[in-house]
Amino acid sequence: MNKQLYIHEIQALFDDVQRSEVFEDQKMMTDAVPLFPVEEINAKYEAEKQSENFNLKEFVLSNFHFLGAKILIQRENHLPIEEHIEKLWDELTRTAYEEKGTLLKLPKPYVVPGGRFNEFFYWDSYYIMLGLQISGRVEMMENIIENCYYLIQNVGFVPNASRTHFLSRSQPPYFSLMLDLLFETTKDENIYIKYHNTLEKEYAFWMNGAEGLEYGSAVNRVVKTIHGDVLNRYYDTENIPRPESYLIDIEDSENAGEEFYRNIRSACESGWDFSSRWFADGEHIQTIETLNLAEVDLNCLLWHLEKTLAKSSSLQKLNEKEFDYSERAAKRRQMIDQYFWDETSGTYKDYHIQKNTNTASEHIAALYPLFLKIASEDQAKAVAKNIEEKFLYQGGLVTTTKNTGQQWDFPNAWAPYQWLGYQSMKNYGFDDLAEKIKNNWCSNVERVYKNTGKLMEKYNALDIETVAGGGEYPNQDGFGWTNGVYLKLKKN
């Protein structure tokens, strides 16, 4: 019985299951596949739940299918790490040729992150592609791009992940970078022409609402500063608890500010769920204010998208479009300098829309202007110094300088930022620092692998005797982007 499921269709039952903590992981119920028509399950639930011996867990297990809730990777022998990763590509490959529960249909096979994450994730897929490139798996790289193309054409954007409850938000827009990576591999410029319309469609999603926006206001993913400049922010159209973290959100919302759920969800669009970066007081999730911020990473990625659109227009001799996108990119480059560069601390910071100033949080997303070669030599030098002094530890680069217990805070080191750090330093000739970033993190990955036989979602950069922690769920093993970045760094 394959019919797309939207959580609101089983809201009463879903609410009871999540509040009763029927499953240890709240993601279990969001991934469940109904065995009978939803109307039938709802009617049955209303009829049976009043009875004295009603068992909620038994009811759910007899009406839903839970296969493959967690990806377990078992090995008889401890293989060399690179051989282990080669095997993992196949073990983490999935298909979704038809709609099943909340899982969205996709035309091509894809690689999932691992652990509890058994669907297609947007920005993870770019970092997975880095490793696929090294492994010579060009077809899978093309599959990922085709799946993004399918989602942008059919949904209007690439959702956070390929489930119905993620249709209210995206993730950092990496599609244009995926095309660059494929071009680097195949040297075929036609891919920019082939996906030109898709790039435009994704750009339209991020810029939706920019026309006619008043000074000092924001709508959707666009903000207009008091100076009349248009920047972008992360956003989610829903202001309700996240189904995959339902009870956590409800509990955290007590004593929280307005639009708490939307602020939480908007932080999820950044991929950084969660970090002191989003908190007004730098400490507590209740003070989350993602909606008040324009982010340096997002605006750099949109600069790249504008540059790519100028390139794809140029290849087709679309002169007016080429000029328009080039102008937009030039303007955004100037705005990145104006709004995100903090001269005092010698680094890039997010911009607070209400306060018209940079936020206090020091974080590793400051690497993006270096990664995309937007920073000047002097700015790059200052950022490199900042990174070396405050972010580089024995086990890799940390994400922030604050330890709050949130997983995107100190002392955790995440794969994407090791690649961004390495490449950023190479771009500006800081080769020794690039090597240090690479070696510190890769040896941490190797040590954990030697001790556990696993590749983790994140690592502890400070205490290299332990595995990383923090966040809403245990550290996951698999792990897509770690595999990709590790292979890519080792080959550089």
Tab-separated table of C-alpha atoms in Angstrom:
chain	number	residue	atom	x	y	z
A	1	MET	CA	0.000	0.000	0.000
A	2	ASN	CA	2.008	2.967	-1.260
A	3	LYS	CA	0.511	6.351	-0.574
A	4	GLN	CA	2.374	9.470	0.453
A	5	LEU	CA	1.901	10.203	4.153
A	6	TYR	CA	1.742	13.685	5.641
A	7	ILE	CA	2.060	13.774	9.425
A	8	HIS	CA	-0.970	16.063	9.852
A	9	GLU	CA	-3.133	13.222	8.459
A	10	ILE	CA	-2.434	11.183	11.616
A	11	GLN	CA	-1.969	14.168	13.949
A	12	ALA	CA	-3.979	12.912	16.945
A	13	LEU	CA	-2.308	9.499	16.978
A	14	PHE	CA	1.108	11.000	16.186
A	15	ASP	CA	0.795	13.520	19.027
A	16	ASP	CA	-0.085	10.775	21.518
A	17	VAL	CA	2.751	8.504	20.359
A	18	GLN	CA	5.385	11.244	20.585
A	19	ARG	CA	4.180	12.650	23.906
A	20	SER	CA	4.031	9.134	25.397
A	21	GLU	CA	7.594	8.444	24.206
A	22	VAL	CA	6.529	5.118	22.733
A	23	PHE	CA	9.891	5.023	20.943
A	24	GLU	CA	13.234	6.131	22.316
A	25	ASP	CA	13.927	8.051	19.091
A	26	GLN	CA	11.174	10.434	17.958
A	27	LYS	CA	12.267	9.935	14.356
A	28	MET	CA	10.892	6.364	14.432
A	29	MET	CA	7.275	7.466	14.144
A	30	THR	CA	7.978	9.988	11.374
A	31	ASP	CA	9.533	7.203	9.275
A	32	ALA	CA	6.736	4.699	9.866
A	33	VAL	CA	4.840	3.381	6.840
A	34	PRO	CA	1.059	2.855	7.308
A	35	LEU	CA	-0.083	-0.725	6.629
A	36	PHE	CA	-3.684	0.382	6.011
A	37	PRO	CA	-5.383	3.503	4.640
A	38	VAL	CA	-4.864	6.435	7.013
A	39	GLU	CA	-8.617	7.022	7.471
A	40	GLU	CA	-8.977	3.404	8.585
A	41	ILE	CA	-6.112	3.671	11.102
A	42	ASN	CA	-7.523	6.928	12.505
A	43	ALA	CA	-11.025	5.461	12.875
A	44	LYS	CA	-9.628	2.349	14.551
A	45	TYR	CA	-7.563	4.487	16.918
A	46	GLU	CA	-10.529	6.643	17.962
A	47	ALA	CA	-12.619	3.524	18.560
A	48	GLU	CA	-10.016	1.501	20.476
A	49	LYS	CA	-8.050	4.032	22.531
A	50	GLN	CA	-10.834	4.340	25.170
A	51	SER	CA	-10.764	0.635	26.019
A	52	GLU	CA	-9.247	-0.398	29.334
A	53	ASN	CA	-6.550	-2.701	28.017
A	54	PHE	CA	-5.526	-0.490	25.094
A	55	ASN	CA	-1.766	-0.577	24.426
A	56	LEU	CA	-0.542	2.343	22.318
A	57	LYS	CA	2.739	0.723	21.301
A	58	GLU	CA	1.032	-2.492	20.219
A	59	PHE	CA	-1.502	-0.479	18.233
A	60	VAL	CA	1.212	1.405	16.393
A	61	LEU	CA	3.259	-1.731	15.688
A	62	SER	CA	0.230	-3.510	14.259
A	63	ASN	CA	-0.750	-0.600	12.003
A	64	PHE	CA	2.620	0.641	10.759
A	65	HIS	CA	5.721	-0.852	9.227
A	66	PHE	CA	9.085	0.094	10.790
A	67	LEU	CA	11.653	-1.704	8.662
A	68	GLY	CA	15.077	-0.153	8.371
A	69	ALA	CA	14.589	2.508	11.012
A	70	LYS	CA	18.318	2.453	11.765
A	71	ILE	CA	21.142	1.459	9.471
A	72	LEU	CA	23.416	-0.986	11.250
A	73	ILE	CA	26.815	-1.661	9.764
A	74	GLN	CA	28.403	-4.913	10.867
A	75	ARG	CA	31.836	-6.196	9.859
A	76	GLU	CA	33.333	-9.593	10.558
A	77	ASN	CA	36.832	-8.299	10.004
A	78	HIS	CA	38.401	-4.937	10.668
A	79	LEU	CA	39.174	-3.755	7.138
A	80	PRO	CA	41.626	-0.967	6.327
A	81	ILE	CA	39.647	2.272	6.567
A	82	GLU	CA	39.563	3.024	2.825
A	83	GLU	CA	38.344	-0.484	1.984
A	84	HIS	CA	35.670	-0.103	4.671
A	85	ILE	CA	34.490	3.153	3.040
A	86	GLU	CA	34.377	1.553	-0.424
A	87	LYS	CA	32.048	-1.120	0.975
A	88	LEU	CA	30.004	1.542	2.769
A	89	TRP	CA	29.070	3.299	-0.490
A	90	ASP	CA	27.043	0.237	-1.469
A	91	GLU	CA	25.660	-0.360	2.021
A	92	LEU	CA	24.462	3.241	2.272
A	93	THR	CA	22.874	3.262	-1.213
A	94	ARG	CA	19.082	3.449	-1.279
A	95	THR	CA	16.314	3.797	-3.862
A	96	ALA	CA	12.839	5.324	-3.512
A	97	TYR	CA	11.133	4.707	-6.841
A	98	GLU	CA	7.718	5.005	-5.230
A	99	GLU	CA	6.212	7.014	-2.398
A	100	LYS	CA	6.299	5.124	0.869
A	101	GLY	CA	4.988	6.682	4.067
A	102	THR	CA	6.648	10.074	4.491
A	103	LEU	CA	9.515	9.126	2.154
A	104	LEU	CA	9.490	11.106	-1.091
A	105	LYS	CA	9.858	9.363	-4.421
A	106	LEU	CA	13.179	9.983	-6.243
A	107	PRO	CA	14.163	8.900	-9.761
A	108	LYS	CA	17.725	7.747	-9.008
A	109	PRO	CA	19.590	5.771	-6.335
A	110	TYR	CA	21.320	7.870	-3.670
A	111	VAL	CA	23.656	7.568	-0.682
A	112	VAL	CA	22.189	8.210	2.771
A	113	PRO	CA	24.227	9.491	5.734
A	114	GLY	CA	23.753	6.373	7.924
A	115	GLY	CA	22.592	5.592	11.472
A	116	ARG	CA	19.087	7.006	11.979
A	117	PHE	CA	19.332	9.014	8.756
A	118	ASN	CA	17.909	6.751	6.065
A	119	GLU	CA	16.770	9.308	3.479
A	120	PHE	CA	18.354	11.700	0.960
A	121	PHE	CA	19.865	14.790	2.653
A	122	TYR	CA	20.689	17.923	0.671
A	123	TRP	CA	23.973	19.394	1.876
A	124	ASP	CA	25.270	16.034	3.125
A	125	SER	CA	25.094	14.845	-0.477
A	126	TYR	CA	27.698	17.375	-1.651
A	127	TYR	CA	30.236	16.091	0.888
A	128	ILE	CA	29.333	12.506	0.001
A	129	MET	CA	30.063	13.439	-3.643
A	130	LEU	CA	33.617	14.496	-2.709
A	131	GLY	CA	34.312	10.890	-1.751
A	132	LEU	CA	32.395	9.410	-4.675
A	133	GLN	CA	34.652	11.484	-6.943
A	134	ILE	CA	37.757	9.887	-5.384
A	135	SER	CA	36.158	6.424	-5.608
A	136	GLY	CA	35.473	6.983	-9.322
A	137	ARG	CA	31.725	6.618	-8.805
A	138	VAL	CA	30.736	9.261	-11.340
A	139	GLU	CA	27.341	7.715	-12.028
A	140	MET	CA	26.326	8.094	-8.376
A	141	MET	CA	27.510	11.728	-8.454
A	142	GLU	CA	25.229	12.247	-11.461
A	143	ASN	CA	22.384	10.448	-9.647
A	144	ILE	CA	22.611	12.887	-6.730
A	145	ILE	CA	22.446	15.843	-9.111
A	146	GLU	CA	19.494	14.264	-10.951
A	147	ASN	CA	17.636	13.796	-7.654
A	148	CYS	CA	18.233	17.460	-6.772
A	149	TYR	CA	17.050	18.418	-10.257
A	150	TYR	CA	13.895	16.326	-9.794
A	151	LEU	CA	13.142	17.911	-6.405
A	152	ILE	CA	13.760	21.488	-7.571
A	153	GLN	CA	11.554	20.939	-10.627
A	154	ASN	CA	8.768	19.220	-8.678
A	155	VAL	CA	8.886	20.858	-5.255
A	156	GLY	CA	10.552	24.157	-6.177
A	157	PHE	CA	13.638	23.517	-4.015
A	158	VAL	CA	15.647	20.681	-2.478
A	159	PRO	CA	14.067	19.908	0.914
A	160	ASN	CA	16.212	19.433	4.020
A	161	ALA	CA	15.714	15.700	3.430
A	162	SER	CA	13.432	13.585	1.260
A	163	ARG	CA	10.424	13.310	3.565
A	164	THR	CA	7.067	15.084	3.504
A	165	HIS	CA	7.649	16.844	6.836
A	166	PHE	CA	10.714	18.575	5.364
A	167	LEU	CA	8.724	20.282	2.601
A	168	SER	CA	8.740	23.527	4.601
A	169	ARG	CA	12.504	24.103	4.441
A	170	SER	CA	15.629	23.474	2.412
A	171	GLN	CA	19.288	23.253	3.492
A	172	PRO	CA	22.372	25.268	2.456
A	173	PRO	CA	22.048	25.615	-1.359
A	174	TYR	CA	24.849	23.411	-2.685
A	175	PHE	CA	23.394	22.481	-6.077
A	176	SER	CA	25.670	24.892	-7.988
A	177	LEU	CA	28.708	23.522	-6.120
A	178	MET	CA	27.617	19.979	-7.020
A	179	LEU	CA	27.697	20.998	-10.691
A	180	ASP	CA	31.214	22.400	-10.243
A	181	LEU	CA	32.320	19.123	-8.702
A	182	LEU	CA	30.875	17.098	-11.572
A	183	PHE	CA	32.469	19.480	-14.083
A	184	GLU	CA	35.826	19.075	-12.309
A	185	THR	CA	35.392	15.313	-12.754
A	186	THR	CA	34.037	15.085	-16.313
A	187	LYS	CA	35.227	18.411	-17.852
A	188	ASP	CA	31.841	18.615	-19.588
A	189	GLU	CA	30.607	22.224	-19.583
A	190	ASN	CA	27.233	21.155	-20.944
A	191	ILE	CA	26.059	20.312	-17.436
A	192	TYR	CA	25.725	24.059	-16.752
A	193	ILE	CA	23.478	24.412	-19.798
A	194	LYS	CA	21.506	21.269	-18.949
A	195	TYR	CA	20.697	22.491	-15.430
A	196	HIS	CA	20.439	26.236	-16.145
A	197	ASN	CA	16.676	26.280	-15.659
A	198	THR	CA	17.028	24.289	-12.411
A	199	LEU	CA	19.601	26.740	-11.054
A	200	GLU	CA	17.189	29.583	-11.859
A	201	LYS	CA	14.355	27.812	-10.113
A	202	GLU	CA	16.387	27.264	-6.958
A	203	TYR	CA	17.515	30.891	-7.031
A	204	ALA	CA	13.887	32.028	-7.320
A	205	PHE	CA	13.041	29.970	-4.217
A	206	TRP	CA	15.724	31.688	-2.125
A	207	MET	CA	14.882	35.165	-3.470
A	208	ASN	CA	11.098	34.811	-3.204
A	209	GLY	CA	9.598	37.988	-1.717
A	210	ALA	CA	12.552	40.287	-2.492
A	211	GLU	CA	10.468	42.438	-4.833
A	212	GLY	CA	8.737	45.255	-3.004
A	213	LEU	CA	10.255	44.460	0.397
A	214	GLU	CA	10.345	47.475	2.704
A	215	TYR	CA	13.567	48.766	4.238
A	216	GLY	CA	14.388	47.071	7.541
A	217	SER	CA	11.973	44.181	7.020
A	218	ALA	CA	12.085	40.484	6.164
A	219	VAL	CA	9.872	37.946	4.430
A	220	ASN	CA	10.570	34.261	3.754
A	221	ARG	CA	14.313	33.920	3.094
A	222	VAL	CA	15.022	37.533	2.153
A	223	VAL	CA	15.723	40.577	4.304
A	224	LYS	CA	16.093	44.211	3.328
A	225	THR	CA	18.471	46.147	5.547
A	226	ILE	CA	17.850	49.704	6.707
A	227	HIS	CA	20.248	50.719	3.908
A	228	GLY	CA	18.058	49.025	1.300
A	229	ASP	CA	20.326	46.044	0.585
A	230	VAL	CA	18.811	42.591	0.079
A	231	LEU	CA	20.445	39.741	2.001
A	232	ASN	CA	19.270	36.198	2.718
A	233	ARG	CA	18.415	34.275	5.855
A	234	TYR	CA	17.420	30.726	6.744
A	235	TYR	CA	13.684	30.227	7.161
A	236	ASP	CA	10.954	27.610	7.541
A	237	THR	CA	7.338	28.162	6.524
A	238	GLU	CA	5.964	26.205	9.513
A	239	ASN	CA	5.708	27.393	13.123
A	240	ILE	CA	4.870	24.067	14.801
A	241	PRO	CA	7.027	21.441	16.580
A	242	ARG	CA	9.274	19.409	14.273
A	243	PRO	CA	7.750	15.915	13.913
A	244	GLU	CA	11.217	14.289	14.123
A	245	SER	CA	11.942	16.062	17.455
A	246	TYR	CA	8.375	16.645	18.565
A	247	LEU	CA	8.512	16.269	22.332
A	248	ILE	CA	11.934	17.949	22.584
A	249	ASP	CA	10.522	21.030	20.823
A	250	ILE	CA	7.405	21.125	23.007
A	251	GLU	CA	9.496	20.915	26.180
A	252	ASP	CA	12.036	23.479	24.957
A	253	SER	CA	9.277	25.899	23.974
A	254	GLU	CA	8.315	26.572	27.594
A	255	ASN	CA	9.515	30.073	28.550
A	256	ALA	CA	10.753	30.588	24.986
A	257	GLY	CA	10.359	33.646	22.796
A	258	GLU	CA	7.765	34.145	20.062
A	259	GLU	CA	7.892	32.045	16.894
A	260	PHE	CA	10.080	29.605	18.808
A	261	TYR	CA	9.236	26.673	16.539
A	262	ARG	CA	9.930	28.627	13.367
A	263	ASN	CA	13.256	29.821	14.778
A	264	ILE	CA	14.147	26.231	15.638
A	265	ARG	CA	13.162	24.992	12.182
A	266	SER	CA	14.999	27.846	10.452
A	267	ALA	CA	18.196	26.841	12.247
A	268	CYS	CA	17.618	23.330	10.872
A	269	GLU	CA	17.636	24.799	7.361
A	270	SER	CA	21.232	25.905	8.020
A	271	GLY	CA	22.212	22.326	8.920
A	272	TRP	CA	23.464	23.628	12.280
A	273	ASP	CA	20.871	22.161	14.607
A	274	PHE	CA	21.791	23.438	17.127
A	275	SER	CA	24.427	25.949	18.116
A	276	SER	CA	25.041	28.982	20.352
A	277	ARG	CA	25.365	30.779	17.001
A	278	TRP	CA	21.555	31.110	16.986
A	279	PHE	CA	20.974	32.022	20.634
A	280	ALA	CA	20.410	35.651	21.669
A	281	ASP	CA	22.134	34.979	24.997
A	282	GLY	CA	24.708	32.608	23.458
A	283	GLU	CA	23.723	29.902	25.925
A	284	HIS	CA	20.092	28.769	25.910
A	285	ILE	CA	17.970	27.347	23.115
A	286	GLN	CA	14.911	29.225	24.461
A	287	THR	CA	16.548	32.466	23.237
A	288	ILE	CA	16.929	31.188	19.665
A	289	GLU	CA	16.562	34.007	17.106
A	290	THR	CA	17.555	32.558	13.738
A	291	LEU	CA	14.941	34.704	11.999
A	292	ASN	CA	16.727	37.887	13.099
A	293	LEU	CA	19.948	36.929	11.359
A	294	ALA	CA	21.375	37.119	7.858
A	295	GLU	CA	24.058	34.440	7.655
A	296	VAL	CA	27.500	34.661	6.085
A	297	ASP	CA	27.507	31.056	4.780
A	298	LEU	CA	24.113	31.333	3.076
A	299	ASN	CA	24.973	34.623	1.384
A	300	CYS	CA	28.281	33.226	0.129
A	301	LEU	CA	26.507	30.178	-1.303
A	302	LEU	CA	23.988	32.428	-3.051
A	303	TRP	CA	26.872	34.480	-4.466
A	304	HIS	CA	28.173	31.205	-5.916
A	305	LEU	CA	24.736	30.422	-7.327
A	306	GLU	CA	24.605	33.867	-8.974
A	307	LYS	CA	28.098	33.373	-10.429
A	308	THR	CA	27.094	29.941	-11.749
A	309	LEU	CA	23.955	31.400	-13.336
A	310	ALA	CA	26.100	34.074	-15.028
A	311	LYS	CA	28.301	31.250	-16.347
A	312	SER	CA	25.407	29.066	-17.552
A	313	SER	CA	23.854	32.142	-19.219
A	314	SER	CA	27.140	32.993	-20.913
A	315	LEU	CA	27.504	29.464	-22.311
A	316	GLN	CA	24.103	29.891	-23.988
A	317	LYS	CA	24.836	33.452	-25.203
A	318	LEU	CA	22.013	34.769	-23.006
A	319	ASN	CA	23.701	38.151	-22.754
A	320	GLU	CA	21.074	40.004	-20.751
A	321	LYS	CA	20.842	37.244	-18.181
A	322	GLU	CA	24.607	36.943	-17.970
A	323	PHE	CA	24.851	40.676	-17.283
A	324	ASP	CA	22.043	40.569	-14.692
A	325	TYR	CA	23.483	37.636	-12.721
A	326	SER	CA	27.020	39.071	-12.903
A	327	GLU	CA	25.688	42.352	-11.499
A	328	ARG	CA	23.855	40.532	-8.724
A	329	ALA	CA	26.986	38.565	-7.825
A	330	ALA	CA	29.131	41.721	-7.815
A	331	LYS	CA	26.616	43.472	-5.561
A	332	ARG	CA	26.435	40.510	-3.187
A	333	ARG	CA	30.209	40.290	-2.986
A	334	GLN	CA	30.300	43.914	-1.905
A	335	MET	CA	27.512	43.250	0.652
A	336	ILE	CA	29.354	40.244	2.102
A	337	ASP	CA	32.215	42.616	2.803
A	338	GLN	CA	29.944	45.323	4.165
A	339	TYR	CA	27.666	43.260	6.393
A	340	PHE	CA	29.626	40.187	7.456
A	341	TRP	CA	33.241	41.322	7.806
A	342	ASP	CA	34.071	42.330	11.388
A	343	GLU	CA	37.265	44.355	11.340
A	344	THR	CA	37.655	44.374	15.129
A	345	SER	CA	37.810	40.601	15.529
A	346	GLY	CA	39.362	39.948	12.101
A	347	THR	CA	36.736	37.461	11.021
A	348	TYR	CA	33.336	37.112	9.351
A	349	LYS	CA	30.218	37.060	11.511
A	350	ASP	CA	26.468	36.861	10.962
A	351	TYR	CA	24.480	40.090	10.715
A	352	HIS	CA	21.658	40.949	13.128
A	353	ILE	CA	18.830	42.480	11.113
A	354	GLN	CA	17.128	44.233	14.057
A	355	LYS	CA	20.278	45.544	15.702
A	356	ASN	CA	22.057	46.352	12.411
A	357	THR	CA	25.310	44.978	13.682
A	358	ASN	CA	27.316	41.742	13.707
A	359	THR	CA	26.382	39.033	16.177
A	360	ALA	CA	28.776	38.099	18.967
A	361	SER	CA	29.113	34.438	17.993
A	362	GLU	CA	32.489	33.368	16.641
A	363	HIS	CA	31.961	30.398	14.353
A	364	ILE	CA	33.566	28.373	11.603
A	365	ALA	CA	31.108	29.485	8.892
A	366	ALA	CA	33.548	32.418	8.623
A	367	LEU	CA	35.438	30.082	6.256
A	368	TYR	CA	32.966	30.446	3.387
A	369	PRO	CA	34.360	33.707	1.931
A	370	LEU	CA	37.779	31.993	1.801
A	371	PHE	CA	36.401	28.725	0.450
A	372	LEU	CA	34.735	30.604	-2.425
A	373	LYS	CA	37.641	33.059	-2.852
A	374	ILE	CA	35.569	36.136	-1.972
A	375	ALA	CA	37.890	37.357	0.814
A	376	SER	CA	40.797	39.727	0.148
A	377	GLU	CA	44.356	38.593	0.953
A	378	ASP	CA	44.329	40.645	4.177
A	379	GLN	CA	40.954	39.306	5.252
A	380	ALA	CA	42.067	35.742	4.522
A	381	LYS	CA	45.221	36.251	6.566
A	382	ALA	CA	43.195	37.549	9.534
A	383	VAL	CA	40.681	34.668	9.301
A	384	ALA	CA	43.494	32.090	9.029
A	385	LYS	CA	45.113	33.489	12.190
A	386	ASN	CA	41.753	33.416	13.957
A	387	ILE	CA	41.109	29.823	12.834
A	388	GLU	CA	44.536	28.611	13.946
A	389	GLU	CA	44.368	30.309	17.339
A	390	LYS	CA	40.736	29.635	18.286
A	391	PHE	CA	39.370	26.734	16.242
A	392	LEU	CA	42.125	24.238	15.492
A	393	TYR	CA	42.609	21.478	18.036
A	394	GLN	CA	44.348	18.130	18.086
A	395	GLY	CA	41.298	16.403	16.591
A	396	GLY	CA	40.336	18.969	13.955
A	397	LEU	CA	38.458	22.254	13.596
A	398	VAL	CA	35.671	23.002	16.091
A	399	THR	CA	32.527	24.845	14.968
A	400	THR	CA	32.300	27.549	17.654
A	401	THR	CA	34.308	28.739	20.651
A	402	LYS	CA	31.438	28.074	23.114
A	403	ASN	CA	30.650	24.840	24.913
A	404	THR	CA	26.877	24.696	25.476
A	405	GLY	CA	26.252	20.965	25.076
A	406	GLN	CA	24.715	21.641	21.643
A	407	GLN	CA	26.198	19.403	18.959
A	408	TRP	CA	27.184	22.262	16.613
A	409	ASP	CA	29.269	23.872	19.344
A	410	PHE	CA	32.689	23.332	20.853
A	411	PRO	CA	34.306	20.750	21.154
A	412	ASN	CA	32.807	18.961	18.136
A	413	ALA	CA	34.524	18.731	14.761
A	414	TRP	CA	32.280	18.103	11.749
A	415	ALA	CA	33.451	16.755	8.393
A	416	PRO	CA	32.161	19.597	6.145
A	417	TYR	CA	34.228	22.194	7.950
A	418	GLN	CA	37.431	20.178	7.765
A	419	TRP	CA	37.118	20.248	3.970
A	420	LEU	CA	36.086	23.906	3.955
A	421	GLY	CA	39.019	24.695	6.260
A	422	TYR	CA	41.551	22.757	4.236
A	423	GLN	CA	40.420	24.165	0.890
A	424	SER	CA	40.108	27.729	2.238
A	425	MET	CA	43.707	27.686	3.448
A	426	LYS	CA	44.962	26.166	0.170
A	427	ASN	CA	43.125	28.905	-1.767
A	428	TYR	CA	45.212	31.598	-0.083
A	429	GLY	CA	48.518	29.762	0.128
A	430	PHE	CA	48.403	28.842	3.827
A	431	ASP	CA	49.598	25.339	2.988
A	432	ASP	CA	51.047	24.446	6.395
A	433	LEU	CA	47.805	25.312	8.143
A	434	ALA	CA	45.839	23.357	5.518
A	435	GLU	CA	48.002	20.278	6.189
A	436	LYS	CA	47.578	20.658	9.931
A	437	ILE	CA	43.766	20.808	9.606
A	438	LYS	CA	43.791	17.741	7.359
A	439	ASN	CA	46.180	15.694	9.514
A	440	ASN	CA	44.589	16.560	12.871
A	441	TRP	CA	41.126	15.509	11.762
A	442	CYS	CA	42.115	12.501	9.640
A	443	SER	CA	44.151	11.005	12.479
A	444	ASN	CA	41.184	11.513	14.818
A	445	VAL	CA	38.927	9.662	12.334
A	446	GLU	CA	41.524	6.868	12.028
A	447	ARG	CA	41.876	6.554	15.808
A	448	VAL	CA	38.113	6.251	16.365
A	449	TYR	CA	37.880	3.773	13.488
A	450	LYS	CA	40.702	1.693	14.944
A	451	ASN	CA	38.958	1.608	18.344
A	452	THR	CA	35.360	1.150	17.206
A	453	GLY	CA	35.341	-0.013	13.579
A	454	LYS	CA	33.022	2.925	12.844
A	455	LEU	CA	33.051	6.231	11.013
A	456	MET	CA	31.131	8.833	12.988
A	457	GLU	CA	28.839	11.726	12.175
A	458	LYS	CA	31.027	14.085	14.253
A	459	TYR	CA	34.195	13.940	16.364
A	460	ASN	CA	35.495	15.453	19.577
A	461	ALA	CA	38.359	17.743	18.526
A	462	LEU	CA	39.590	18.434	22.030
A	463	ASP	CA	39.554	15.150	23.890
A	464	ILE	CA	40.724	12.688	21.301
A	465	GLU	CA	40.269	9.818	23.742
A	466	THR	CA	36.476	10.044	23.506
A	467	VAL	CA	33.770	10.007	20.862
A	468	ALA	CA	31.814	13.257	20.324
A	469	GLY	CA	28.488	13.936	22.010
A	470	GLY	CA	25.878	16.626	22.580
A	471	GLY	CA	22.677	17.250	20.688
A	472	GLU	CA	19.244	15.665	20.511
A	473	TYR	CA	20.310	12.126	19.602
A	474	PRO	CA	23.392	9.877	20.081
A	475	ASN	CA	26.369	10.166	17.700
A	476	GLN	CA	25.540	8.219	14.525
A	477	ASP	CA	27.759	5.875	12.595
A	478	GLY	CA	27.873	5.453	8.825
A	479	PHE	CA	28.684	8.168	7.976
A	480	GLY	CA	28.189	9.715	4.550
A	481	TRP	CA	29.953	13.041	4.790
A	482	THR	CA	32.748	11.763	7.011
A	483	ASN	CA	33.507	9.043	4.452
A	484	GLY	CA	33.476	11.574	1.610
A	485	VAL	CA	35.642	14.214	3.260
A	486	TYR	CA	38.114	11.660	4.653
A	487	LEU	CA	38.736	10.157	1.179
A	488	LYS	CA	39.000	13.586	-0.435
A	489	LEU	CA	41.472	14.906	2.153
A	490	LYS	CA	43.647	11.779	2.013
A	491	LYS	CA	43.955	12.141	-1.769
A	492	ASN	CA	44.934	15.816	-1.559
